[in-house]
PDB file of C-alpha atoms in Angstrom:
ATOM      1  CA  UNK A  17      18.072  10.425  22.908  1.00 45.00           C
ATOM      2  CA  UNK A  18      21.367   9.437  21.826  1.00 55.00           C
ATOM      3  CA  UNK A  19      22.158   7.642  18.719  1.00 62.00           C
ATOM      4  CA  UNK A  20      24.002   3.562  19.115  1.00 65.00           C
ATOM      5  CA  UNK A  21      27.338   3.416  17.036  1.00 67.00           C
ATOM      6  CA  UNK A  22      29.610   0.278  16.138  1.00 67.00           C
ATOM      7  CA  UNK A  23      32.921   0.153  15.495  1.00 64.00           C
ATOM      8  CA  UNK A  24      34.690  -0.140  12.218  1.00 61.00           C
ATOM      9  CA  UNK A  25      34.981  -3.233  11.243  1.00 64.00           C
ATOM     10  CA  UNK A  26      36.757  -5.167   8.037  1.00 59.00           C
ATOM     11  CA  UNK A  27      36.318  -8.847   7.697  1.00 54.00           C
ATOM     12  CA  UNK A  28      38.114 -11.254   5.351  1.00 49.00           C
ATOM     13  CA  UNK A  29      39.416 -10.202   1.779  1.00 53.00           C
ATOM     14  CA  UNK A  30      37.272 -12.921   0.301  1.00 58.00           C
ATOM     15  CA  UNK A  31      33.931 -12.648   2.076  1.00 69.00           C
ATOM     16  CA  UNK A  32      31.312 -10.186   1.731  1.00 78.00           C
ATOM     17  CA  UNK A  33      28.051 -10.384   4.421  1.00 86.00           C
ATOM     18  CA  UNK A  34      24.612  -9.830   3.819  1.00 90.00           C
ATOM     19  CA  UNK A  35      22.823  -8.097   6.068  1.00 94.00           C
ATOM     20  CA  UNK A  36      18.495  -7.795   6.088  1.00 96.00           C
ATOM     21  CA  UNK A  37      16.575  -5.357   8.910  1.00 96.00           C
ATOM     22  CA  UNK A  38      14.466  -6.946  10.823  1.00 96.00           C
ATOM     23  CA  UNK A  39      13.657  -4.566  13.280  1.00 95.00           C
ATOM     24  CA  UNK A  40      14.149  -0.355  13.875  1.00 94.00           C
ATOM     25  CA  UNK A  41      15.958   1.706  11.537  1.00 94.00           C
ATOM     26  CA  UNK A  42      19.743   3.159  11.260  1.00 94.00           C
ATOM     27  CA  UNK A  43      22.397   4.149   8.933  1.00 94.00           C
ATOM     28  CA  UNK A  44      25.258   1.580   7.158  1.00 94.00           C
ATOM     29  CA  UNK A  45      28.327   3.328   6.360  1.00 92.00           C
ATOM     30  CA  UNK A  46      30.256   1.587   4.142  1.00 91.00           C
ATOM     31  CA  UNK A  47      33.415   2.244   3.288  1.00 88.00           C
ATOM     32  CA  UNK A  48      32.617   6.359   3.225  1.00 90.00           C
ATOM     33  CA  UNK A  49      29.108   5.957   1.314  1.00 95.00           C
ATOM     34  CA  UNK A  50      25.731   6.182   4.295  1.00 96.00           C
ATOM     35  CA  UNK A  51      23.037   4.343   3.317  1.00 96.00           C
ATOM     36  CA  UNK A  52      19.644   4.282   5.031  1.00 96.00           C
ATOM     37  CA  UNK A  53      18.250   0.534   6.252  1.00 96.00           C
ATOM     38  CA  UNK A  54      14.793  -0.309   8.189  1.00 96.00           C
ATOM     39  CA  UNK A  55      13.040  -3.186   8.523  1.00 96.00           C
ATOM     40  CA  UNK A  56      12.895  -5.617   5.384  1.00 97.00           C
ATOM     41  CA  UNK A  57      15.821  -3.858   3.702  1.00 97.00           C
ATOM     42  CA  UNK A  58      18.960  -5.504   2.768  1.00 96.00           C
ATOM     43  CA  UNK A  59      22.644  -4.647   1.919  1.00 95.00           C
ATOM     44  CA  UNK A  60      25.413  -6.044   1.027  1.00 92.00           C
ATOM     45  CA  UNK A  61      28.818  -5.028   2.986  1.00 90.00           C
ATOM     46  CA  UNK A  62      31.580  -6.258  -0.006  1.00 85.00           C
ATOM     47  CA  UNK A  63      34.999  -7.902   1.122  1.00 78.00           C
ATOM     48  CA  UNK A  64      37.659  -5.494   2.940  1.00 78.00           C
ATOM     49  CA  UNK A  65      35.301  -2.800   2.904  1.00 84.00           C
ATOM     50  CA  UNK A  66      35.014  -0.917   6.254  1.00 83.00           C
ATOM     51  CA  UNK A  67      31.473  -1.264   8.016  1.00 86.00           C
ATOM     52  CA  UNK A  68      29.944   1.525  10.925  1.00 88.00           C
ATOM     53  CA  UNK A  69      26.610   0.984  12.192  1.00 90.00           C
ATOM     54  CA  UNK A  70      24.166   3.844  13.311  1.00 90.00           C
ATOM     55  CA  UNK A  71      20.846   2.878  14.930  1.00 90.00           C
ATOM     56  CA  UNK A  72      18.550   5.859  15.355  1.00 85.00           C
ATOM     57  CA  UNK A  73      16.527   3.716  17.435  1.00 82.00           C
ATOM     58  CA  UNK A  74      16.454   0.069  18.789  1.00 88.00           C
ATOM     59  CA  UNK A  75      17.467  -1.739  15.552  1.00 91.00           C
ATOM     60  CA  UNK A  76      18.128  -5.777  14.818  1.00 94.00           C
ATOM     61  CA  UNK A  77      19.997  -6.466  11.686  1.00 94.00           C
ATOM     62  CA  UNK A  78      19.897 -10.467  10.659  1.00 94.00           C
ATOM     63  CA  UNK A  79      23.410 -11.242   9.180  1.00 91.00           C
ATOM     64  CA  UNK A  80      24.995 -14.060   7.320  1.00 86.00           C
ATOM     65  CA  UNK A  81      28.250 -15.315   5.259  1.00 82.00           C
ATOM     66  CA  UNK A  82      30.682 -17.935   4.192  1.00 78.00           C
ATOM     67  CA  UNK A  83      32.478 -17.470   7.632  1.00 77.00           C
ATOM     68  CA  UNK A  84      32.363 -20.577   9.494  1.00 81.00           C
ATOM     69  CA  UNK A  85      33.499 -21.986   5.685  1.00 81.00           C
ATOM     70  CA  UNK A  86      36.000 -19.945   5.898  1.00 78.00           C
ATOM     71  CA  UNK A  87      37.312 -20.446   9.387  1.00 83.00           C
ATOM     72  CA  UNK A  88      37.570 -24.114   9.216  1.00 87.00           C
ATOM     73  CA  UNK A  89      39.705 -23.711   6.334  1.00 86.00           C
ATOM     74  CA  UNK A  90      41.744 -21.281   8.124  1.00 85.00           C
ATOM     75  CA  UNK A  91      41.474 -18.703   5.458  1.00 77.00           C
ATOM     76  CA  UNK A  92      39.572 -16.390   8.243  1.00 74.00           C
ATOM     77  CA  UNK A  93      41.338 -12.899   8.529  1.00 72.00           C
ATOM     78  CA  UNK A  94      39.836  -9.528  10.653  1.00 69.00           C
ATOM     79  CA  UNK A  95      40.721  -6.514  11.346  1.00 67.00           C
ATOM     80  CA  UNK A  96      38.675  -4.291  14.371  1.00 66.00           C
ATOM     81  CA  UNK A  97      39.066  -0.737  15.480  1.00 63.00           C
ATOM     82  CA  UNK A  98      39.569   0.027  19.149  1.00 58.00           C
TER      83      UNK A  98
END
């Protein structure tokens, strides 16, 4: 059984995103600090703040934010780890 990873992500310095389980169960680090989500849990990932995902199983996370707000205003900035 192996465990699904993201990569690090950081998204805009003036968005945060909400995310609420849906299905499975897995780890959010955030920034350093784990914390434990499963279904009908949410957290909140706060601007600039790195994000790594951990599924310990088959896991769907529902996510939303100001994004597409932000992108048509061109005020849209990310940064992902390769």
């Amino acid at each position: 059984h192996r465990d699904l990873h993201s990569f690090p992500t950081r998204r805009s310095s003036d968005l945060s995103t909400l995310y609420v389980g849906v299905e499975g169960e897995g780890e959010a680090d955030i920034q350093g600090q784990t914390f434990a989500f499963g279904r009908h849990d949410v957290f909140v990932v706060p601007s600039w703040q790195e994000l790594r995902l951990r599924a310990m199983r088959e896991a769907v996370l529902f996510s939303f934010s100001d994004r597409p707000l932000q992108k048509m205003l061109g005020l849209w900035r990310e940064h992902r780890a390769t």
